[in-house]
Backbone as CSV, one residue per row, in Angstrom:
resi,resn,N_x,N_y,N_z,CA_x,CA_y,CA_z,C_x,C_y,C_z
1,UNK,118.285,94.266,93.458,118.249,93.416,92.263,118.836,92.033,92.563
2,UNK,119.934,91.774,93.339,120.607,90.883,93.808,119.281,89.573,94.636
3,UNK,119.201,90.852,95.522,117.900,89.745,96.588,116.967,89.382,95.445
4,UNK,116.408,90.008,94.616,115.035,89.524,94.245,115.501,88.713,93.131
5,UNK,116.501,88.245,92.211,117.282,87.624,91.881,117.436,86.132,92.523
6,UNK,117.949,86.254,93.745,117.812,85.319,94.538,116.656,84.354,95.237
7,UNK,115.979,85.662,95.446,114.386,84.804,95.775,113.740,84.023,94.338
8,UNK,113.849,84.157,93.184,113.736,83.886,91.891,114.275,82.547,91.935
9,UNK,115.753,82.450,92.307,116.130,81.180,91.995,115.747,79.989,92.779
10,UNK,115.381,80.553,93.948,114.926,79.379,95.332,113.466,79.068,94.501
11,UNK,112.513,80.006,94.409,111.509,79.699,93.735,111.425,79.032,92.133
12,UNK,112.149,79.228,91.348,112.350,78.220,90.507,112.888,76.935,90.974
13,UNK,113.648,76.587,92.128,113.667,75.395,92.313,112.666,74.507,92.790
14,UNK,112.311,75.404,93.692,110.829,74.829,94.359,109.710,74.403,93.501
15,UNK,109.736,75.171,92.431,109.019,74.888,91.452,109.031,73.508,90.757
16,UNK,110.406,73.780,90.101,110.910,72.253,89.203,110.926,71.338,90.283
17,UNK,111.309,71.304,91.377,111.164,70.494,92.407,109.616,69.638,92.707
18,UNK,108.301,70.754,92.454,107.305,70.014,92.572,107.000,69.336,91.536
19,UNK,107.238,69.905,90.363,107.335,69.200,88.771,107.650,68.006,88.868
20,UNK,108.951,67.856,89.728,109.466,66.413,89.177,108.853,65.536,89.868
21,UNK,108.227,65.993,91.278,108.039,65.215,92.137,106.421,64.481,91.785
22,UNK,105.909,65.666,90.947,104.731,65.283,90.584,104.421,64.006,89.574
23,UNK,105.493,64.166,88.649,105.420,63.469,87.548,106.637,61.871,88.286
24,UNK,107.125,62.280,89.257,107.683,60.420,89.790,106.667,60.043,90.678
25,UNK,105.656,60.821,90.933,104.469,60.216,91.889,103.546,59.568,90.882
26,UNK,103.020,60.472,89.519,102.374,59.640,89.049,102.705,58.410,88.401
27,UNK,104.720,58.261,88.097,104.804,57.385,87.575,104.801,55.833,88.738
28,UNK,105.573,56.094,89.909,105.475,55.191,90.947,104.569,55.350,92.005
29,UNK,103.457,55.520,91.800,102.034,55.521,92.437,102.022,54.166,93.174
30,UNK,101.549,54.535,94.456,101.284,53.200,94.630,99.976,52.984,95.717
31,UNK,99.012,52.402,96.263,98.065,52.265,96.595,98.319,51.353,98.105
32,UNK,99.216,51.432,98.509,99.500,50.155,100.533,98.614,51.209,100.939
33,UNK,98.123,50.294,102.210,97.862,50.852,103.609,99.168,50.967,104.066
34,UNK,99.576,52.338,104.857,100.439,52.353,105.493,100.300,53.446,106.408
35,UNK,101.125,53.243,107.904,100.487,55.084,108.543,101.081,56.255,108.428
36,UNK,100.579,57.018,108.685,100.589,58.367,108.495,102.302,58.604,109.090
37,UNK,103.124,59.563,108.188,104.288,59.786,107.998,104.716,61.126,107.830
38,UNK,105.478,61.565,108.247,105.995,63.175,107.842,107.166,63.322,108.427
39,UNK,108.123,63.666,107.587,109.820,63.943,107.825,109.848,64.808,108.599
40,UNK,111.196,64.651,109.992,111.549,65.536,110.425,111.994,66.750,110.039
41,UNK,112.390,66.759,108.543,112.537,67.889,108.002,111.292,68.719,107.252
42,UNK,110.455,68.026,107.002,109.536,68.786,106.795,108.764,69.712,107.652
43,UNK,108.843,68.910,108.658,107.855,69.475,110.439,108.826,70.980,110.621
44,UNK,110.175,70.554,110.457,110.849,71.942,110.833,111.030,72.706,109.890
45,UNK,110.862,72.619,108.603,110.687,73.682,107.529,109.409,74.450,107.178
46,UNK,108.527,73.430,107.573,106.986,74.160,107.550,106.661,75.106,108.911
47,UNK,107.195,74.560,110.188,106.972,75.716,111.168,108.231,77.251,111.160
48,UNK,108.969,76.853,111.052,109.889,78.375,110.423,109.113,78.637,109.189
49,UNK,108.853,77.773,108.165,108.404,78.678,107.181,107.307,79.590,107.565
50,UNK,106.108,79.036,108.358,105.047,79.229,109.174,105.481,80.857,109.638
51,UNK,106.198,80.888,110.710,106.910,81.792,111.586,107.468,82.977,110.958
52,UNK,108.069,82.960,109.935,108.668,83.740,108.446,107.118,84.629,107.848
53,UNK,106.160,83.222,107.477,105.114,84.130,106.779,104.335,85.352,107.551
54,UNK,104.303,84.805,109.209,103.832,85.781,110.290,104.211,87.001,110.238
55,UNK,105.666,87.205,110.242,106.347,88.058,110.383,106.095,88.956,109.006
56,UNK,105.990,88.277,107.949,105.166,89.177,106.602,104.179,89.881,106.428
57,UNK,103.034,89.221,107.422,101.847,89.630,107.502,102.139,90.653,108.414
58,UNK,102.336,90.698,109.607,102.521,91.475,110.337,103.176,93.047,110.108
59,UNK,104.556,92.888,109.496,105.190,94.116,108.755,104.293,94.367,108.103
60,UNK,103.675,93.504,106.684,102.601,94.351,105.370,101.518,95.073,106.190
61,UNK,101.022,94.854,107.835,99.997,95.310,108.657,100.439,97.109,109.068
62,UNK,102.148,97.152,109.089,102.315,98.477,109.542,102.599,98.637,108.138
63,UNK,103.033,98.828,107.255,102.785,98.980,105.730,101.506,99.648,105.061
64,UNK,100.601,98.951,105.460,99.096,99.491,105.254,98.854,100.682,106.344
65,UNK,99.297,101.238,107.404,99.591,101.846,108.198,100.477,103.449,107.614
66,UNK,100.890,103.092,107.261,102.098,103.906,106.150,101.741,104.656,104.835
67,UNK,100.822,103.161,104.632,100.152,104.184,103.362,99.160,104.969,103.737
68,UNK,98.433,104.550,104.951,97.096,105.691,104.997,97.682,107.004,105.366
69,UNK,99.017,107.404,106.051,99.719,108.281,106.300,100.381,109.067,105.036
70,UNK,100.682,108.203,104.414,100.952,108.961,102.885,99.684,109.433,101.986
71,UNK,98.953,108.440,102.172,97.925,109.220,101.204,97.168,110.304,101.706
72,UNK,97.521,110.809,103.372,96.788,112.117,103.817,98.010,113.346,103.724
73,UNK,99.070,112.844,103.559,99.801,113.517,103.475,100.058,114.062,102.050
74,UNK,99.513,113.346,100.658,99.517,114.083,99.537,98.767,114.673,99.192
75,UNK,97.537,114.236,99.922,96.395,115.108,99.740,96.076,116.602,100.305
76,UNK,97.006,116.497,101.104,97.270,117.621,102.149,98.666,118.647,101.437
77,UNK,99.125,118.254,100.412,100.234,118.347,99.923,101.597,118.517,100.522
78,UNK,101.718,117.830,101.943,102.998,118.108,102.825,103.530,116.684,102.150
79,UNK,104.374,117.013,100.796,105.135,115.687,100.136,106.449,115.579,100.899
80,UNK,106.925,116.464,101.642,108.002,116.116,102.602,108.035,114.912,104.027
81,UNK,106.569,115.318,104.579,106.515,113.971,105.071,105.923,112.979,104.724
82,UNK,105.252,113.008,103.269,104.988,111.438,102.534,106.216,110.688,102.408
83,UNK,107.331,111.510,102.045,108.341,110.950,101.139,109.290,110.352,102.712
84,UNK,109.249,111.128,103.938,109.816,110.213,105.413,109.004,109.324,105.854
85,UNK,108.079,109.282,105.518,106.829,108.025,105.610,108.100,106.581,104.292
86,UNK,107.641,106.989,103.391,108.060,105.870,102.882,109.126,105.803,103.263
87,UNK,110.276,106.609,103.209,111.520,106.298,103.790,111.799,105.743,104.907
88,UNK,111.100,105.607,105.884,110.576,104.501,106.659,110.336,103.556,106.479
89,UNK,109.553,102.979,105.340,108.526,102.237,104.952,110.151,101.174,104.388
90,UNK,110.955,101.545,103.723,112.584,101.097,103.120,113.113,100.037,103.877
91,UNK,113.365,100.529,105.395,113.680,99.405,106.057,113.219,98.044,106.157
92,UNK,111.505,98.495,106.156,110.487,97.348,106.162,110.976,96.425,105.112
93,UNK,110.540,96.901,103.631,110.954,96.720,102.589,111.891,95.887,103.219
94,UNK,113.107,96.321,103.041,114.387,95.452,103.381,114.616,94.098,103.989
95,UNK,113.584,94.306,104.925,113.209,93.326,105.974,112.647,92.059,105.613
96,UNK,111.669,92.511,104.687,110.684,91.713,103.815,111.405,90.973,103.102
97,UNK,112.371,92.016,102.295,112.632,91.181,100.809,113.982,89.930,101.929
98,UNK,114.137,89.763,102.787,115.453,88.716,103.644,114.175,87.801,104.198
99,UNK,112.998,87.989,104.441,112.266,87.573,104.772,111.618,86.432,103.904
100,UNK,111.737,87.345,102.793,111.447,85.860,101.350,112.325,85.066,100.619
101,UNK,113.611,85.593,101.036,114.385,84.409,100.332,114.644,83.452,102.088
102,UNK,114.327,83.736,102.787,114.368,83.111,104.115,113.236,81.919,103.892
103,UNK,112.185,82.271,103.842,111.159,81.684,103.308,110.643,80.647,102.184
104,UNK,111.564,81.076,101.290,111.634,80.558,100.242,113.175,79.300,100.468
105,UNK,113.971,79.327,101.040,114.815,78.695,101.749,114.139,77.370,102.672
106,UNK,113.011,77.769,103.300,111.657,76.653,104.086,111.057,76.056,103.203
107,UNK,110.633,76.754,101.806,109.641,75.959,101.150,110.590,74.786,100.139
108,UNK,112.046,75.280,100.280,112.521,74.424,99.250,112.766,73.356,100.013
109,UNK,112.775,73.053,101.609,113.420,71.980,102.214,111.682,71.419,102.670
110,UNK,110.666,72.026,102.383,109.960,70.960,102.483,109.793,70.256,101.489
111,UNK,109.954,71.105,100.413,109.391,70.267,98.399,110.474,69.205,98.770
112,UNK,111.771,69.580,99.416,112.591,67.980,99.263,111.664,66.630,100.213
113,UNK,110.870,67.249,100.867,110.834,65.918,102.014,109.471,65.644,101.163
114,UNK,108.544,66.265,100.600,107.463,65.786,100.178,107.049,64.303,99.672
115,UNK,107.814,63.579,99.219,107.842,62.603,98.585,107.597,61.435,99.679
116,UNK,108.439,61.611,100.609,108.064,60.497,102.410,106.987,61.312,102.690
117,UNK,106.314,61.731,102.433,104.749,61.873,103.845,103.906,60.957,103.536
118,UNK,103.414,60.466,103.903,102.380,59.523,103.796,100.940,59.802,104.954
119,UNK,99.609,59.894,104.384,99.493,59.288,103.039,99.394,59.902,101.547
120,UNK,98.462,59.512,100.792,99.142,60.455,99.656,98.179,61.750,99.696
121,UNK,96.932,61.777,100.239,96.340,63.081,100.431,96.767,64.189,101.226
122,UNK,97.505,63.640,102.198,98.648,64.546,103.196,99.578,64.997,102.318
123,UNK,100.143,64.355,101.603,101.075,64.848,100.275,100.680,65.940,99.367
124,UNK,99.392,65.433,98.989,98.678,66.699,98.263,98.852,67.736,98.706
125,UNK,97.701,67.595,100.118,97.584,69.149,100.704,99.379,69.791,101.392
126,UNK,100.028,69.223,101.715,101.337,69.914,101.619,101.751,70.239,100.957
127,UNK,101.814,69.621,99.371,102.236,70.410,97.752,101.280,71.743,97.483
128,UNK,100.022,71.304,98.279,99.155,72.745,97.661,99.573,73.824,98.588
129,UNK,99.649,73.669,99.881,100.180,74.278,101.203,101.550,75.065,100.501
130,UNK,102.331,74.818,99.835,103.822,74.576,99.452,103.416,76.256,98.356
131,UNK,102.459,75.944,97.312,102.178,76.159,95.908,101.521,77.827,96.763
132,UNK,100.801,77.657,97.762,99.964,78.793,98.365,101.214,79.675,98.984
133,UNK,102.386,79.704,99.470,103.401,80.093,99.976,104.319,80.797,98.701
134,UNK,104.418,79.945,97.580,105.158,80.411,96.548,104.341,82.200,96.290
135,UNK,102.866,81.434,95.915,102.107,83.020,95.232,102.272,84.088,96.516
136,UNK,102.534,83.831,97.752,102.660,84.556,98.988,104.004,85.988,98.669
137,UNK,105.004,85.396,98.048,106.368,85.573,98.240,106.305,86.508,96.509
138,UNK,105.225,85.759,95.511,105.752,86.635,94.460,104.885,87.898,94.716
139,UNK,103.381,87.727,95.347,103.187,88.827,95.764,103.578,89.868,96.695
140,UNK,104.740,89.887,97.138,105.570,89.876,98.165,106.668,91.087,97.539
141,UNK,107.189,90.244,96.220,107.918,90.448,95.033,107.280,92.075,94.533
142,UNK,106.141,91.445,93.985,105.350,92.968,93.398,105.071,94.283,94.174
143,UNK,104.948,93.872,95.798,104.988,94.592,96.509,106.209,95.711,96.928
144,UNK,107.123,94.937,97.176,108.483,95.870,96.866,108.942,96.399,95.861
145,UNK,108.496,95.879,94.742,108.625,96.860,93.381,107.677,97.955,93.433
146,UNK,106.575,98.007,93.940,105.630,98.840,93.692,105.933,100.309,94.840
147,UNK,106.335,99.774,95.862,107.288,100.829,97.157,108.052,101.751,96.468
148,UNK,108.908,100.719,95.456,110.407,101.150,95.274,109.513,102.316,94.100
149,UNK,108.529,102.313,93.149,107.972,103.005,92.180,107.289,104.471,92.826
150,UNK,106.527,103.698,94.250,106.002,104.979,94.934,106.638,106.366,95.398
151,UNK,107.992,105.382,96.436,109.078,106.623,96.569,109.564,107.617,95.445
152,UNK,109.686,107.451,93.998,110.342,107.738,93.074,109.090,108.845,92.350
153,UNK,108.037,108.272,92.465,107.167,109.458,92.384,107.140,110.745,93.094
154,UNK,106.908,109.832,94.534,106.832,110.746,95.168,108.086,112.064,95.359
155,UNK,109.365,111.439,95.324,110.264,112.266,94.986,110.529,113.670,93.808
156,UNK,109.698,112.881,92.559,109.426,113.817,91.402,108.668,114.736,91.989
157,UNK,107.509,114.232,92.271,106.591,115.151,92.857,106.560,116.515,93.906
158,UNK,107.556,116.040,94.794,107.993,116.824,96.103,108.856,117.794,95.523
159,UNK,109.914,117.343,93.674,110.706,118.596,93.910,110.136,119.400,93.028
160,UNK,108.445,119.059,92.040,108.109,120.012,91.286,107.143,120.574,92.128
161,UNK,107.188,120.145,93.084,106.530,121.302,94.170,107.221,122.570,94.589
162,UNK,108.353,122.132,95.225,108.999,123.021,95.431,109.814,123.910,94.044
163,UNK,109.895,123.638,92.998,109.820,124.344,91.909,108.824,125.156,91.240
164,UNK,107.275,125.106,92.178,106.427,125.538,91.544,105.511,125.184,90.454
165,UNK,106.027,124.298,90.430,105.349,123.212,88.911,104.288,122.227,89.449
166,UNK,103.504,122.125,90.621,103.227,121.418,90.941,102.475,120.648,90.033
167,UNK,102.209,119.079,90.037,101.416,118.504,88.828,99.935,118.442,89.201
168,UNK,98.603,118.997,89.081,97.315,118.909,88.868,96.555,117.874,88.662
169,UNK,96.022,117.049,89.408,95.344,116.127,88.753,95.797,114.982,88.772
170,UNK,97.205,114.666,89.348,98.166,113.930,89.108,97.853,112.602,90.007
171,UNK,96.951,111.415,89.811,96.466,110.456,90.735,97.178,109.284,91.106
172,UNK,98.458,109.148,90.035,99.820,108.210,90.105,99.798,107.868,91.590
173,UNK,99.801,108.196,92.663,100.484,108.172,94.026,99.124,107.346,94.255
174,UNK,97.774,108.135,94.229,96.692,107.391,94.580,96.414,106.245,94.375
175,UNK,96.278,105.303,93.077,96.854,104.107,92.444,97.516,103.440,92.744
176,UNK,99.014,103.910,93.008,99.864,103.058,93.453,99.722,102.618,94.936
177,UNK,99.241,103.369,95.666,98.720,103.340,97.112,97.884,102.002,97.125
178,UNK,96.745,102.337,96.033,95.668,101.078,95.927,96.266,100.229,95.236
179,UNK,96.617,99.547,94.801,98.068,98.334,94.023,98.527,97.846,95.014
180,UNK,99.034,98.779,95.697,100.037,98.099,97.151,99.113,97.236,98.151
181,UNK,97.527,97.902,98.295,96.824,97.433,99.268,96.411,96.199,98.650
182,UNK,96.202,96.263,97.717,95.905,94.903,96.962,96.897,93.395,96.821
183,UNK,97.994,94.272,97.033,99.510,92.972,96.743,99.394,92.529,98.330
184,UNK,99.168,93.593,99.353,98.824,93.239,100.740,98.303,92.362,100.923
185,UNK,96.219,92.402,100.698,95.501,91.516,101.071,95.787,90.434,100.263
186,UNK,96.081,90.397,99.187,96.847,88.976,98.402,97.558,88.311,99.332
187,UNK,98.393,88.848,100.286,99.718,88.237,101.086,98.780,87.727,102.091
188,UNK,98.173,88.459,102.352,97.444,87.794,103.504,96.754,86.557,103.430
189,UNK,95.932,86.725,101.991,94.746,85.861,101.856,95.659,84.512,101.400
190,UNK,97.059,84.400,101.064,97.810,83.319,100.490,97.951,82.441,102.209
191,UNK,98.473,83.080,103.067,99.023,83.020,104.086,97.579,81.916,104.627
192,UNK,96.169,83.046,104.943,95.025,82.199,105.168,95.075,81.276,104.660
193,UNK,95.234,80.754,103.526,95.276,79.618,102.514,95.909,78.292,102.797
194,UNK,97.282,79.019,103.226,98.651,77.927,103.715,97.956,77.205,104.626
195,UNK,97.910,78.111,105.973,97.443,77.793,107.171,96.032,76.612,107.515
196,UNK,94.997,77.039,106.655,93.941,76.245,106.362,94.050,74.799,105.909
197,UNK,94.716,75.004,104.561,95.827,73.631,104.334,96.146,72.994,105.266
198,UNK,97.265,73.637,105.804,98.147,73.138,106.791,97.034,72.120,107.912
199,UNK,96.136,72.817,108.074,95.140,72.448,109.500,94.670,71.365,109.217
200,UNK,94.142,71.144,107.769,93.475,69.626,107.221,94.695,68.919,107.109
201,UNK,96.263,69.015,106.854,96.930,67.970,106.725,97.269,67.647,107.923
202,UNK,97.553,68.342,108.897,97.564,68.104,110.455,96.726,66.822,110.888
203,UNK,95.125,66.963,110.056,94.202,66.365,110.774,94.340,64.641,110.186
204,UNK,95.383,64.906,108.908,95.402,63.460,108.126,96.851,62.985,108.736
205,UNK,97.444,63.263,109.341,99.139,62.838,109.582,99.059,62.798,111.334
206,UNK,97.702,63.197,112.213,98.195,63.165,114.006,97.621,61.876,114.145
């Protein structure tokens, strides 16, 4: 609760941060020729941030890995090793959620430099670059809530098994399985997004 708390507040800054920046750009707009510009702090907040999102994609890759192991494993009804599957899956989790306020820590020190890049379409696509990273991290967000929901099923589940009660019909686990894969390719497809960005502002700022 603490971490995701925290990732909340970096991302509300980042937020109001582009707000303001948006609304002193349109008020002091200005139209020079001048060349192409980008803060040393931006260059090094966008490649760690860069480096951070990798490492997201990559974990959510054994994640999706995890779930196809759980979902043969409930179907099979051995809920003892679904439930060491995810318990596995915890650390990741863990990993992730330091991973986004890490991240979110990059995106706030580029929203500060945004304002020096020049020119102003390089500006753009770094605010949108910026904006594609945020939805990265809340889907990120939903993702570890949705873990933390799976285990807890699955736990119910495993001990009305072994009570004999088993539940019939019961597709909760299946669902949540597909939810998760979905908050996945979201992470991914944000990440594609950044990166693509990133490549056209490259091509306006070398």
């Amino acid at each position: 609760m603490v971490i995701k708390k925290q990732i909340k507040r970096y991302l509300f800054w980042v937020i109001s941060l582009l707000i303001i920046l948006a609304i002193a750009l349109f008020i002091w707009r200005y139209f020079l020729i001048t060349p192409p510009f980008v803060p040393k702090e931006f260059l090094e907040a966008r490649y760690q941030g860069a480096d951070i999102a990798g490492v997201i994609v990559s974990q959510a890759a054994v994640s999706n890995q995890h779930l196809e192991a759980i979902a043969r494993y409930d179907k099979s009804g051995e809920f003892r090793k679904a439930l060491q599957v995810v318990g596995e899956n915890s650390v990741i989790n863990k990993e992730l959620s330091q991973k986004a306020i890490e991240l979110s820590k990059s995106l706030e020190q580029m929203t500060l430099a945004l304002a020096r890049i020049r020119p102003n379409k390089a500006r753009s696509l770094a605010q949108e670059a910026i904006v594609y990273e945020i939805g990265l991290i809340q889907h990120l967000i939903n993702y570890s809530d949705l873990w933390a929901k799976l285990l807890e099923v699955l736990r119910i589940k495993f001990e009305k098994s072994l009570g004999n009660s088993f539940p019939q019909g019961n597709h909760e686990i299946e669902e949540l399985i597909q939810e998760i894969n979905k908050e996945v390719e979201a992470i991914n497809e944000f990440n594609q997004k950044f990166s693509k960005t990133m490549t056209e502002f490259d091509h306006l700022t070398s």
